[in-house]
PDB file of C-alpha atoms in Angstrom:
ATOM      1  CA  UNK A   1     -13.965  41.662  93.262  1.00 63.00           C
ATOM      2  CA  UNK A   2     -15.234  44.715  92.224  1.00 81.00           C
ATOM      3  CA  UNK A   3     -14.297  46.336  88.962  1.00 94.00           C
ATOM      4  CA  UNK A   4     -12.493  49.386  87.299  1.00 97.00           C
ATOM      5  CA  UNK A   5     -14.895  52.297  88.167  1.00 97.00           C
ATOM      6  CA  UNK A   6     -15.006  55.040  85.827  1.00 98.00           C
ATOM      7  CA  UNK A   7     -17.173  58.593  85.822  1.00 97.00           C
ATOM      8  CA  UNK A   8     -18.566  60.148  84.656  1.00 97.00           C
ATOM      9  CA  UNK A   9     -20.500  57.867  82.145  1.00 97.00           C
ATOM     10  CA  UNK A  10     -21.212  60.395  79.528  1.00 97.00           C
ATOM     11  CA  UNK A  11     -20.600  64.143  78.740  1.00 98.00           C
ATOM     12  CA  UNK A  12     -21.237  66.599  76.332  1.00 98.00           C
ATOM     13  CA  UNK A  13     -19.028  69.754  76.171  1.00 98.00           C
ATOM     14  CA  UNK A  14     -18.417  72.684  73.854  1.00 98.00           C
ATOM     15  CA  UNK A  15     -15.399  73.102  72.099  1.00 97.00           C
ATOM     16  CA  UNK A  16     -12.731  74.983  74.101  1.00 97.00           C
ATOM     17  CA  UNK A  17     -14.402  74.180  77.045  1.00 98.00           C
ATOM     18  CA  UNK A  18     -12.727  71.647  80.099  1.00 98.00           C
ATOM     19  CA  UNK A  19     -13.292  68.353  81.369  1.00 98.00           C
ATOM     20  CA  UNK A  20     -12.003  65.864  83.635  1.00 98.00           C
ATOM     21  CA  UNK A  21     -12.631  61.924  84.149  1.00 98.00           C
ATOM     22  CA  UNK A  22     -12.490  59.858  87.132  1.00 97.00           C
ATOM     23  CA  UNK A  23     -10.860  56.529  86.972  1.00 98.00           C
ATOM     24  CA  UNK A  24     -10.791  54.212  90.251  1.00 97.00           C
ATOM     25  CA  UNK A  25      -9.102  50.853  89.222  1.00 96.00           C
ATOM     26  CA  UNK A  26      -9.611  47.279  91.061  1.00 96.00           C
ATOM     27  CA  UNK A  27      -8.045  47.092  94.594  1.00 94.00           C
ATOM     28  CA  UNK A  28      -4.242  46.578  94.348  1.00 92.00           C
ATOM     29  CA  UNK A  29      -3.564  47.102  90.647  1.00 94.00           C
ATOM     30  CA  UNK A  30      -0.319  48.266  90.108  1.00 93.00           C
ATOM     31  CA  UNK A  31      -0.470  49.368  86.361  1.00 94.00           C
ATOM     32  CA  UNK A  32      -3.397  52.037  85.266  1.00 96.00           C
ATOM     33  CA  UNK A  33      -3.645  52.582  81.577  1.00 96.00           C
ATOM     34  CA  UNK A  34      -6.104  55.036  79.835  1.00 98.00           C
ATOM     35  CA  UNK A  35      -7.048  54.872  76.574  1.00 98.00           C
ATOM     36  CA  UNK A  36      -9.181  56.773  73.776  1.00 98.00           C
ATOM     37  CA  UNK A  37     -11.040  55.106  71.505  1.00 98.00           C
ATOM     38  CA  UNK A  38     -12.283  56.903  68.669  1.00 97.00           C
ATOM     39  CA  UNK A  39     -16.034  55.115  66.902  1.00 94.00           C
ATOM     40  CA  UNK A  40     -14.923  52.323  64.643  1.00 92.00           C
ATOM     41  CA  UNK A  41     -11.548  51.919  66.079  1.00 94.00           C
ATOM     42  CA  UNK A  42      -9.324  50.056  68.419  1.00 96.00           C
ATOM     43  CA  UNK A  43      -8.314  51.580  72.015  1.00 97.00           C
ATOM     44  CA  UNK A  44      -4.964  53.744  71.611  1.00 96.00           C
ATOM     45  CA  UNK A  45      -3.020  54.320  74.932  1.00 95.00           C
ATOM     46  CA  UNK A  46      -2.835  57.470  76.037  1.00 97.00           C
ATOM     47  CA  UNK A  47      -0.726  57.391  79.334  1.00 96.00           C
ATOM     48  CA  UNK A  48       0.434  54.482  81.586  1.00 95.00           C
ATOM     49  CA  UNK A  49       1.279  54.672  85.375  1.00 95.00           C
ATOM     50  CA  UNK A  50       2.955  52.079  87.031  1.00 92.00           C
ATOM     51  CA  UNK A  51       1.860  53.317  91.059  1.00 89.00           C
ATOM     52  CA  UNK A  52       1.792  56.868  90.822  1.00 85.00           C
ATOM     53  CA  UNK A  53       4.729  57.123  87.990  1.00 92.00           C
ATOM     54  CA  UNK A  54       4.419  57.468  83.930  1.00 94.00           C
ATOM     55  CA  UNK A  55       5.511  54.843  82.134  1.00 91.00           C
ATOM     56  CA  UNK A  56       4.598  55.633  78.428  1.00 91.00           C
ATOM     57  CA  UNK A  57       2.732  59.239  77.976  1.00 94.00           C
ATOM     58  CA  UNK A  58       4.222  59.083  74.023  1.00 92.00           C
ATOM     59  CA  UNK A  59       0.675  59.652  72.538  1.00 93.00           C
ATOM     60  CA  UNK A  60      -0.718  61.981  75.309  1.00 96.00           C
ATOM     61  CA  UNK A  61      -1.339  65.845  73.428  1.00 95.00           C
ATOM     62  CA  UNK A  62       0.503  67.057  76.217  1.00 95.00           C
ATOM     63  CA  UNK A  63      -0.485  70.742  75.063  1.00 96.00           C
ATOM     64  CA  UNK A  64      -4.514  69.829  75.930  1.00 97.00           C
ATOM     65  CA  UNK A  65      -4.616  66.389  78.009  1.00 98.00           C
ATOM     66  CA  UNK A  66      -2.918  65.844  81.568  1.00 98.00           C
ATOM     67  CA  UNK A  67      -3.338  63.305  83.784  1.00 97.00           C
ATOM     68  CA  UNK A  68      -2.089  62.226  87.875  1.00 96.00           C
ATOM     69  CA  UNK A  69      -2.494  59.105  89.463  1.00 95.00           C
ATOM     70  CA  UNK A  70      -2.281  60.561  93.320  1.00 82.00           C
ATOM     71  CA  UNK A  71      -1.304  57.737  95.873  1.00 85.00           C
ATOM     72  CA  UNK A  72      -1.187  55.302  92.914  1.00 83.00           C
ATOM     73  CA  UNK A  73      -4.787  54.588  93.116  1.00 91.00           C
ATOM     74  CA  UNK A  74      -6.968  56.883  91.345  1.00 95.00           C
ATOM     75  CA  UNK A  75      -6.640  58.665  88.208  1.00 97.00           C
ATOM     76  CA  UNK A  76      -7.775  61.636  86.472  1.00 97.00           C
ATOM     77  CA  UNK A  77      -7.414  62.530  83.080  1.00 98.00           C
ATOM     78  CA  UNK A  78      -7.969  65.907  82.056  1.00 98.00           C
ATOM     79  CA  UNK A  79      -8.576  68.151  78.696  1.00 98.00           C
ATOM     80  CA  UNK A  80      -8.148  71.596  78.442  1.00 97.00           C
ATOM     81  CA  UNK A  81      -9.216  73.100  75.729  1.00 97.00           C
ATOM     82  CA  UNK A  82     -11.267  70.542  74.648  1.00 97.00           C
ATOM     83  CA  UNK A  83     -11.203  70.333  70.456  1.00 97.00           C
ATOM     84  CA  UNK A  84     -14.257  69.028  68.400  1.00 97.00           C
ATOM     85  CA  UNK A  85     -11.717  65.607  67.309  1.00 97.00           C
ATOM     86  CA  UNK A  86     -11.861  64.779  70.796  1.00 98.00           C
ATOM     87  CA  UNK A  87     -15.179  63.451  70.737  1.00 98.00           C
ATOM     88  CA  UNK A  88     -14.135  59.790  71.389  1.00 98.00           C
ATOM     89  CA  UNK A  89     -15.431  57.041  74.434  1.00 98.00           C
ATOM     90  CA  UNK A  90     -12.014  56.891  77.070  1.00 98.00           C
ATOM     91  CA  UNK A  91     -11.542  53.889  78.561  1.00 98.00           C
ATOM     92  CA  UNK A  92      -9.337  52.984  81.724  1.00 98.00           C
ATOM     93  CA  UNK A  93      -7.904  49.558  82.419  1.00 97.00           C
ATOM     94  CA  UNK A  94      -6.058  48.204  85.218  1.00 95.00           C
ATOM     95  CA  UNK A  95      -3.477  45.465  85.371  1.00 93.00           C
ATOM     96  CA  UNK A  96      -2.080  43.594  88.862  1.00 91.00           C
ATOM     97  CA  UNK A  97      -0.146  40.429  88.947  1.00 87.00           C
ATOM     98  CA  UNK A  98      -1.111  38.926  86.021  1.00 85.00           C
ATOM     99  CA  UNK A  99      -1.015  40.316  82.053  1.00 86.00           C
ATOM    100  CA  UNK A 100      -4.495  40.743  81.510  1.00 90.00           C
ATOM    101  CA  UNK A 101      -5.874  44.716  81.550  1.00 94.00           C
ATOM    102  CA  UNK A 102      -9.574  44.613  83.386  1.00 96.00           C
ATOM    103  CA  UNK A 103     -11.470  47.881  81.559  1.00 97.00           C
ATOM    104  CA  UNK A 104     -13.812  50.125  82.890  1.00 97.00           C
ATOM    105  CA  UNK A 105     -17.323  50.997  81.239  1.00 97.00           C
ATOM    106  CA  UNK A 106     -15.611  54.168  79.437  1.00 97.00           C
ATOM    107  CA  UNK A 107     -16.730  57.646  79.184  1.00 98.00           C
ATOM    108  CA  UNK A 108     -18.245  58.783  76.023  1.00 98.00           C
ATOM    109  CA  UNK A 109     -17.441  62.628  75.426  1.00 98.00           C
ATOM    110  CA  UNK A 110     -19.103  64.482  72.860  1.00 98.00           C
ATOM    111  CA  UNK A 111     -17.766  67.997  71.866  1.00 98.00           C
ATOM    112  CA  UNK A 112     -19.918  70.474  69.916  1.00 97.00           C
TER     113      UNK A 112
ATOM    114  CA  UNK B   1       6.361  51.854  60.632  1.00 69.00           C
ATOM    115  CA  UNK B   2       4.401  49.752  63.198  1.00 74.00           C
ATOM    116  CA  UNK B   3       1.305  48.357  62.354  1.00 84.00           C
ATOM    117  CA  UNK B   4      -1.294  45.962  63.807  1.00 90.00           C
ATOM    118  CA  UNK B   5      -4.212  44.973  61.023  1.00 92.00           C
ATOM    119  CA  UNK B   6      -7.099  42.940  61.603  1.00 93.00           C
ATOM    120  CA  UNK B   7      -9.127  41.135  58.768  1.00 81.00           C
ATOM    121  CA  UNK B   8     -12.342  42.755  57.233  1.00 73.00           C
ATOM    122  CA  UNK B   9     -13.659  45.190  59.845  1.00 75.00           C
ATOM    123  CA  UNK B  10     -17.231  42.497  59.629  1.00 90.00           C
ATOM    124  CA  UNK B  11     -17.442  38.886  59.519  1.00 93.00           C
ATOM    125  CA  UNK B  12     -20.871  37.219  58.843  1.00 95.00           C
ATOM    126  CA  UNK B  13     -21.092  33.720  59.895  1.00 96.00           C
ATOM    127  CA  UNK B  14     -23.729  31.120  59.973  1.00 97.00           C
ATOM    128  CA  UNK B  15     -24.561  29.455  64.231  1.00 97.00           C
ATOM    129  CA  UNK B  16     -22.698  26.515  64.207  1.00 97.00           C
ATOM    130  CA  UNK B  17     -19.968  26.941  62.543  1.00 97.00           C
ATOM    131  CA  UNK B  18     -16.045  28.210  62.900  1.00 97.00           C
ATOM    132  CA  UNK B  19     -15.280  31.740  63.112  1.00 96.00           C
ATOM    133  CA  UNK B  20     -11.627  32.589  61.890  1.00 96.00           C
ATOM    134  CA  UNK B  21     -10.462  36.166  62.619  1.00 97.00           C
ATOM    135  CA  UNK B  22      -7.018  37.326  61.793  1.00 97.00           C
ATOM    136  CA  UNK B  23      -4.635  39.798  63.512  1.00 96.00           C
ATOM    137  CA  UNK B  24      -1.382  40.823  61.386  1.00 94.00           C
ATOM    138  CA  UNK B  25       1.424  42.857  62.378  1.00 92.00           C
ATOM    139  CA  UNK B  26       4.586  44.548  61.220  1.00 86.00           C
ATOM    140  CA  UNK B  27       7.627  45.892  63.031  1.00 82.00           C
ATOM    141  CA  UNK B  28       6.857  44.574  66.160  1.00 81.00           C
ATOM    142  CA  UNK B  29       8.317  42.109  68.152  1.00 80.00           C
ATOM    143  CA  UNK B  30       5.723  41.550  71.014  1.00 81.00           C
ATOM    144  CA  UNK B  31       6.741  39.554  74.136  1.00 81.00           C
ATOM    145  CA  UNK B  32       2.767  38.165  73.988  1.00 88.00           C
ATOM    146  CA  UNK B  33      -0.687  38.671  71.884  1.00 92.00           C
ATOM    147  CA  UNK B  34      -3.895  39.104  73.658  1.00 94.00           C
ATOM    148  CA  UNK B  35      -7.869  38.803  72.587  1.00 97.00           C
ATOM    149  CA  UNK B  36     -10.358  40.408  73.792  1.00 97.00           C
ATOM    150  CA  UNK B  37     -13.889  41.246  73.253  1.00 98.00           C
ATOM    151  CA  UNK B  38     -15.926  44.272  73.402  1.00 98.00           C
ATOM    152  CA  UNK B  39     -19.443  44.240  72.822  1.00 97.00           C
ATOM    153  CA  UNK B  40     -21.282  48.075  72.108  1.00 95.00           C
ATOM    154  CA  UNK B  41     -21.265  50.950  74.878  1.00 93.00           C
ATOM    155  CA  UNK B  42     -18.700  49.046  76.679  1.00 96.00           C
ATOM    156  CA  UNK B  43     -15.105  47.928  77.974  1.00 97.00           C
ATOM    157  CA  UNK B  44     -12.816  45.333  76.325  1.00 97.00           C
ATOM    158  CA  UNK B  45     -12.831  42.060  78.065  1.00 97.00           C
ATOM    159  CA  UNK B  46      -9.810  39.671  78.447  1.00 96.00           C
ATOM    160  CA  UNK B  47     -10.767  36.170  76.757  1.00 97.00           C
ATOM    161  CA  UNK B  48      -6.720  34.800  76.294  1.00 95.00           C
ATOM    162  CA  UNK B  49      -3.233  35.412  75.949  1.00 94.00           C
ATOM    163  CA  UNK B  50      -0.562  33.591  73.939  1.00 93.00           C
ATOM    164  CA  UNK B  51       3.456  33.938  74.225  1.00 90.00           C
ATOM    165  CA  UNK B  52       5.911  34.499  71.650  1.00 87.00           C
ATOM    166  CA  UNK B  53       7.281  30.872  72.311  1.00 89.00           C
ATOM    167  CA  UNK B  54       3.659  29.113  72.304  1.00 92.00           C
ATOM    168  CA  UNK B  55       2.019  27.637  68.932  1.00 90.00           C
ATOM    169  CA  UNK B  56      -1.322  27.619  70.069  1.00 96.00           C
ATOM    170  CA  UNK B  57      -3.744  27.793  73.071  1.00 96.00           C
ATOM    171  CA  UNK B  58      -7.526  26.475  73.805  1.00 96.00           C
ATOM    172  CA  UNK B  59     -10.406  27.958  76.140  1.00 95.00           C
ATOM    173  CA  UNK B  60     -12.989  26.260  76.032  1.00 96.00           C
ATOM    174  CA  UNK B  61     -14.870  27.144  72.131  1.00 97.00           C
ATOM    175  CA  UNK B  62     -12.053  29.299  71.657  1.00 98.00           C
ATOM    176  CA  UNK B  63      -8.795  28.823  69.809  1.00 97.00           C
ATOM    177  CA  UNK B  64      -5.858  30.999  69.310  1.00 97.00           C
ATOM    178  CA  UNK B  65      -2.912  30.352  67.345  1.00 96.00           C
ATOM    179  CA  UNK B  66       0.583  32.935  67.536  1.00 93.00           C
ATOM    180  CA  UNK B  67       3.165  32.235  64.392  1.00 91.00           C
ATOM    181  CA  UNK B  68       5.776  35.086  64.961  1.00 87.00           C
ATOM    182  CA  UNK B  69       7.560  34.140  61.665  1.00 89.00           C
ATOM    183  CA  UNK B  70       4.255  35.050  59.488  1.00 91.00           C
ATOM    184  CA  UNK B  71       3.854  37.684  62.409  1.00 91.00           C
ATOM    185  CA  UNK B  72       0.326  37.166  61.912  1.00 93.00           C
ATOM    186  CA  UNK B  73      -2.181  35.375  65.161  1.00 94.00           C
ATOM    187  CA  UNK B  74      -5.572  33.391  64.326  1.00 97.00           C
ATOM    188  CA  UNK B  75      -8.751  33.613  67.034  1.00 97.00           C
ATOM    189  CA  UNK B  76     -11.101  30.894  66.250  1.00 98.00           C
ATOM    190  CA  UNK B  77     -14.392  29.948  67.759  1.00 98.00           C
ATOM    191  CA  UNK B  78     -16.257  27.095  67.208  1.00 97.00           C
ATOM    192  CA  UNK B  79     -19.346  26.132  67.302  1.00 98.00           C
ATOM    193  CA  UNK B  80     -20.645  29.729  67.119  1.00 97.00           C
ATOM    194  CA  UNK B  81     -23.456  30.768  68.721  1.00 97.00           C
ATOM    195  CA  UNK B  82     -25.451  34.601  68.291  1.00 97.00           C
ATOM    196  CA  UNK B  83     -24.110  35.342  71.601  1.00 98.00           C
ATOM    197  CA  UNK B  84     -20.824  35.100  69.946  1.00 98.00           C
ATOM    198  CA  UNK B  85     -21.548  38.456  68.437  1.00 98.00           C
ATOM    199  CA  UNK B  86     -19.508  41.028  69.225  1.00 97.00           C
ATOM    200  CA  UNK B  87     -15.977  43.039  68.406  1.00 97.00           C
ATOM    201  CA  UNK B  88     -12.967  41.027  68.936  1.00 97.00           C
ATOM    202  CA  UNK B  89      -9.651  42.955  69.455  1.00 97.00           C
ATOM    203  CA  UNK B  90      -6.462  41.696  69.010  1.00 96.00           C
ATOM    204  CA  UNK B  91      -3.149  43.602  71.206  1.00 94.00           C
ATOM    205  CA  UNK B  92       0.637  43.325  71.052  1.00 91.00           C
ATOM    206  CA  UNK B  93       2.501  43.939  74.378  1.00 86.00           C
ATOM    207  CA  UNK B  94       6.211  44.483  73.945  1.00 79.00           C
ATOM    208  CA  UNK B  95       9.011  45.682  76.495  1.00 67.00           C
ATOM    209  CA  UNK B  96       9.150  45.246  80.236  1.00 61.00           C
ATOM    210  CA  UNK B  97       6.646  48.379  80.423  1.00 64.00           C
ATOM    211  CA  UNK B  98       3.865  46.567  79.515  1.00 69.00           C
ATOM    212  CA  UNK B  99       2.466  48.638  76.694  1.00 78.00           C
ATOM    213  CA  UNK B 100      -0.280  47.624  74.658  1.00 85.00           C
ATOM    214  CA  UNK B 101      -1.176  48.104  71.073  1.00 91.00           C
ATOM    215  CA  UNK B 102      -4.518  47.531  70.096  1.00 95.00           C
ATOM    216  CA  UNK B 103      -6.088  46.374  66.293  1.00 95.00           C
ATOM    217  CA  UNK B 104      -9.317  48.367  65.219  1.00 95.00           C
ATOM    218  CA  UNK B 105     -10.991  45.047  65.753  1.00 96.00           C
ATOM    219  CA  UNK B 106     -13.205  42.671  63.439  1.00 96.00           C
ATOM    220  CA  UNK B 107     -16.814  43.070  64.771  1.00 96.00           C
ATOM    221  CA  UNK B 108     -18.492  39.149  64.090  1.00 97.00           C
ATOM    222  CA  UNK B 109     -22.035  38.573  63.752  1.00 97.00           C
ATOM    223  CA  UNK B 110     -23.316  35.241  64.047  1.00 97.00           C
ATOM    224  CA  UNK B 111     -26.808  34.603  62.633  1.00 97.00           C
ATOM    225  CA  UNK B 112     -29.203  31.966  64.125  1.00 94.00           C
TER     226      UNK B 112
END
């Protein structure tokens, strides 16, 4: 089966500026987590969907980041304005039937 | 307050022998522990899960073992090869929602 799709692969951005990242998870996942992951550090959840609801958004900067899972299949995640501490790889990960998350390749953002 | 610690952020270990990494946590009472591995510029990858009510569990080289009274979960790997190398990441998921916390991870090298 194919896996968790993710674009774009890298970015570069000045601070204040916007930017948006594609997520497309495996065929029939329920569950679509993102994650950031800052260099030297574990993944920390950022927003949860289960479909096209939120489960846990807790640690989403709700004042800069947004996200929508239309038709519970895709996801974007979104920053606006984008802050220099954001520079960080974010991963998504899908989950269906069973408990194990399948993870994209990530998208490394740099701000500057 | 919550927290999920993994031991020494590097483990050096000799091919051939046992790898023992360590995952600790506090105020958490997770319905399951997962490992995974990540190796550099990309996604986490599932390698086993282990229940709150299970002592231990085998994959092949691969060992993990859960004691929620020390709250603490060992990932071994025997017979370690270089291709072992990589970060391994340990995650608590607690509640019906599913939601995942991650360790910073122990990144292993394994020298021929």
């Amino acid at each position: 089966e194919a896996g968790v799709a993710q674009s774009p692969r890298y970015k570069i951005i000045e601070k204040r500026q916007s930017v948006a990242f594609w997520c497309n998870p495996i065929s029939g996942h329920a569950t679509l987590y993102w994650y950031q992951q800052i260099l030297g550090q574990g993944p920390k959840l950022l927003i949860q969907f289960q479909n096209n609801g939120v489960v846990d958004d807790s640690q989403l900067p709700k004042d800069r980041f947004s996200a929508e899972r239309l038709k519970g299949v895709d996801s974007t995640l979104k920053i606006q304005p984008a802050k220099l501490e954001d520079s960080a790889v974010y991963l998504c990960a899908s989950k269906g039937s069973s408990y194990e998350q399948y993870f994209g390749p990530g998208t490394r953002l740099t701000v500057t | 307050s919550q927290k999920i610690e993994q031991n020494s952020e590097a483990l050096n270990i000799q091919e051939g022998k046992t790898a023992t990494l360590t995952c600790n946590y506090t105020n958490y009472s997770p319905a399951y522990l997962q490992w995974y591995r990540q190796d550099p510029g990309r996604g986490p990858v599932f390698l086993l899960l282990i229940r709150e009510n299970e002592k231990e569990k085998r994959k092949e080289r691969l060992k993990v073992t859960f004691d929620t009274t020390l709250k603490q979960s060992l990932f071994h790997i025997t017979a370690s090869q270089p291709a072992d190398s990589a970060t391994y990441l340990c995650a608590l998921e607690t509640g019906n929602a599913g939601k995942s916390t991650f360790g910073d991870g122990t990144t292993l090298t394994v020298k021929p």
